[in-house]
Amino acid sequence: MEIPFAESYKIKMVEPLRRSTRDEREQWIKSANYNLFNLRSEQVFVDLLTDSGTGAMSHYQWSEMMLGDESYAGASSYFKMKEAIQEITGFPHFLPTHQGRAAENVLFSALIKSDDLVPGNAHFDTTKGHIEFRKATAVDCTIDEAYNTTLDHPFKGNIDLAKLEAVYKNNPVEKIPMVIITVTCNTSGGQPVSMQNIREVSALSKKYGVRVVFDAARFAENAYFIKMREEEYVEKSIRDIVLEMFSYGDAMTMSSKKDAIVNMGGFIGMRDESLFREASLYNIMFEGYITYGGMSGRDMNALAQGLREGTEFDYLETRIRQVAFLGRLLRDAGVPVQYPFGGHAIFIDAKRFLPEVPQEEYVAQTLAIEIYKESGVRAVEIGTILADRDPNTRENRYPNLEMVRLAIPRRTYTNNHMRYVAAHIINLHEKRNHIKSGYRITYEAPIMRHFTVALQKV
Ligand code: F0G
């Protein structure tokens, strides 16, 4: 008999989940103005809104919490975190921040000016928000293959070197403070970037004198894919792959809520001391003194431990195989999902799932709402609402892909939960022809509207 794959951990503490009826959910989502962020967590059975800060810490991490040093300056917890960051990323300088977007805020305050261009592979929404907030422009240079959800390509997060070079050639280099490589690329479906591509982007950027910055939220998952898919790395350890990846960069921003498996935290890693000094000023203004930067000592301890656990092969294998388990159940039943499966989430192609709902009626949001009503599973729209309006024309930006993301929290749900999610979505897919219309916006904020948007049925 074939031996099934089994998780590399066991469960010591549990949290009850509440079931609900379809009638209750229809009422709740209406009261929430059809915005899934407005639901209360008790109204959700399996919460796949995000894998950010929602993972389960290990007993080693919890024991580190008890050892936290809460001194304002020079806490031992700061040095624990510094040591772990140096060991794992190789960056000699670092600043703690309370989460990933705070790291962006601090670093970009030092580096980005108005009218700058910041090329990259499909920047995450907070990254783009922090660029546009400074009246600069994010230029998407992702390879075209990323936008065909059925095409099998091992590294759909890769940057197209020709697109990148065009940005470098056609603009004064002083207007390009950095290129951002997001590993894995969340926006294109949790898709990895190959080491070869990282190396080539770095070489090209060096030639033009442009800094390479990693948006490293899911760097360990990216390293796992490099090991599994890039021949020369099969025998290398995750830690060695991570060190090589970061060796091609000048800085990194980190949301520790992902691959460092903590509920809150972030940091900036930097190679250059002068950049560290400049960023320190903003860190003190926005986050706190440079030896805590918005984090408590206990959280810095848990983060240091989480970075080590998050870069262990057995952990990553369990994690990424669970995501693929859900992906396979859906794909085998004919549900249109981004393929190959991403590292942290399964992305459903909403235009192919609901072909009759117009893109102008927010097709991906419509699907996320239907999934919630059907199952109590909360997913998130990665489509037109998230893409926001063009800052100049104020027109809706219609992205190439309208997706619903099922993000899997780390070490949190079992494969039976994955079966539950898949069965409901497969049932909905069978009834999809009944869904013909979507929603219109009744309220939206001027930037990052998806969090607070209010909607009404068309
Ligand atoms: N970069 C990437 C690639 C991200 O996915 C996120 C957050 C951030 C930066 C910002 O980090 O949340 O700690 O401030 N992504 C979460 C998500 C919110 O659901 O994908 P943060």
Coordinates of N, CA and C and ligand atoms in Angstrom, one line a residue, residues 37 49-52 98-104 122-127 182-187 215-218 253-258 264-266 344 380 382 405 407 451, ligand 1:
F37 N -13.9 41.4 5.0 CA -13.1 41.9 6.2 C -14.0 42.4 7.3
L49 N -8.7 33.8 4.8 CA -8.5 35.2 4.4 C -7.0 35.5 4.2
T50 N -6.2 35.0 5.1 CA -4.8 35.3 4.9 C -4.0 34.2 5.7
D51 N -2.7 34.1 5.3 CA -1.7 33.3 6.0 C -0.8 34.2 6.8
S52 N -1.3 35.4 7.0 CA -0.4 36.4 7.7 C -0.7 36.6 9.2
H98 N 7.0 46.8 13.3 CA 5.9 46.0 13.8 C 5.3 45.1 12.8
Q99 N 5.4 45.4 11.5 CA 5.0 44.4 10.5 C 5.7 44.7 9.2
G100 N 5.3 44.1 8.1 CA 5.9 44.2 6.8 C 5.7 45.6 6.2
R101 N 4.5 46.1 6.3 CA 4.3 47.4 5.6 C 5.0 48.5 6.4
A102 N 5.3 48.3 7.7 CA 6.0 49.3 8.4 C 7.5 49.3 8.0
A103 N 8.0 48.1 7.6 CA 9.3 48.0 7.1 C 9.4 48.8 5.7
E104 N 8.3 48.6 4.9 CA 8.3 49.4 3.7 C 8.3 50.9 3.9
A122 N 5.1 42.2 -9.9 CA 3.7 42.4 -9.3 C 3.8 42.7 -7.8
H123 N 4.1 43.9 -7.5 CA 4.2 44.4 -6.2 C 3.0 44.1 -5.3
F124 N 3.2 43.7 -4.1 CA 2.1 43.5 -3.2 C 1.3 44.8 -3.0
D125 N 0.1 44.8 -2.5 CA -0.7 46.0 -2.5 C -0.2 47.1 -1.5
T126 N 0.3 46.6 -0.3 CA 0.9 47.6 0.6 C 2.2 48.2 0.0
T127 N 2.9 47.4 -0.7 CA 4.2 47.9 -1.3 C 3.8 49.0 -2.3
T182 N 9.8 40.2 -5.2 CA 8.9 39.7 -4.2 C 9.0 38.2 -4.2
V183 N 9.5 37.6 -3.1 CA 9.6 36.1 -3.0 C 8.8 35.6 -1.9
T184 N 7.9 34.6 -2.2 CA 7.3 34.3 -3.5 C 6.4 35.5 -3.9
C185 N 6.0 35.5 -5.1 CA 5.2 36.6 -5.6 C 3.8 36.4 -5.3
N186 N 3.3 37.1 -4.3 CA 1.9 36.9 -3.7 C 0.9 37.2 -4.8
T187 N 1.1 38.3 -5.5 CA 0.1 38.8 -6.4 C -0.1 37.9 -7.6
D215 N 11.3 41.9 -1.3 CA 10.1 41.8 -0.4 C 10.0 40.3 0.0
A216 N 10.5 40.0 1.2 CA 10.9 38.7 1.6 C 9.9 37.9 2.4
A217 N 8.6 38.4 2.5 CA 7.6 37.8 3.4 C 7.6 36.3 3.3
R218 N 7.8 35.7 2.1 CA 7.7 34.2 2.0 C 9.0 33.7 1.4
T253 N 12.8 43.8 2.9 CA 11.8 44.1 3.9 C 11.1 42.8 4.2
M254 N 10.7 42.6 5.5 CA 10.2 41.3 5.9 C 8.9 41.5 6.7
S255 N 7.8 40.8 6.3 CA 6.7 40.6 7.1 C 6.8 39.3 7.8
S256 N 7.2 39.4 9.1 CA 7.5 38.1 9.8 C 6.3 37.3 10.1
K257 N 5.1 37.9 9.8 CA 3.8 37.2 10.1 C 3.6 36.0 9.1
K258 N 4.5 35.9 8.1 CA 4.4 34.8 7.2 C 5.5 33.8 7.5
M264 N 2.8 38.7 14.9 CA 3.1 40.1 14.6 C 4.6 40.3 14.6
G265 N 5.0 41.2 13.6 CA 6.4 41.5 13.6 C 6.9 41.7 12.2
G266 N 8.1 42.4 12.1 CA 8.7 42.6 10.8 C 10.1 43.1 11.0
H344 N 1.7 29.5 -0.6 CA 0.9 29.8 0.6 C -0.5 29.8 0.4
V380 N -10.2 35.6 0.0 CA -10.1 37.0 -0.2 C -10.0 37.3 -1.7
I382 N -8.5 38.9 -5.0 CA -7.3 39.5 -5.5 C -7.7 39.9 -6.9
R405 N -8.3 34.1 -3.5 CA -7.2 33.5 -2.9 C -7.7 32.7 -1.6
A407 N -5.9 31.4 1.2 CA -4.5 31.4 1.9 C -4.6 30.4 3.1
F451 N -10.0 47.1 2.0 CA -10.3 46.8 3.5 C -11.6 47.3 3.9
Ligands
F0G1 N1 4.7 41.9 1.1 C1 4.0 40.8 0.8 C2 4.4 40.0 -0.3 C3 2.8 40.5 1.5 O1 2.1 39.4 1.2 C4 2.5 41.3 2.6 C5 1.3 41.0 3.4 C6 3.2 42.5 2.9 C7 4.4 42.7 2.2 C8 2.9 43.4 4.1 O2 3.1 42.8 5.3 O3 0.9 42.6 6.4 O4 3.0 42.4 7.7 O5 2.3 44.6 6.8 N2 0.4 40.2 3.0 C9 -0.8 39.8 3.8 C10 -1.6 38.9 2.9 C11 -1.5 40.9 4.4 O6 -2.7 38.6 3.3 O7 -1.1 38.5 1.8 P1 2.3 43.1 6.6

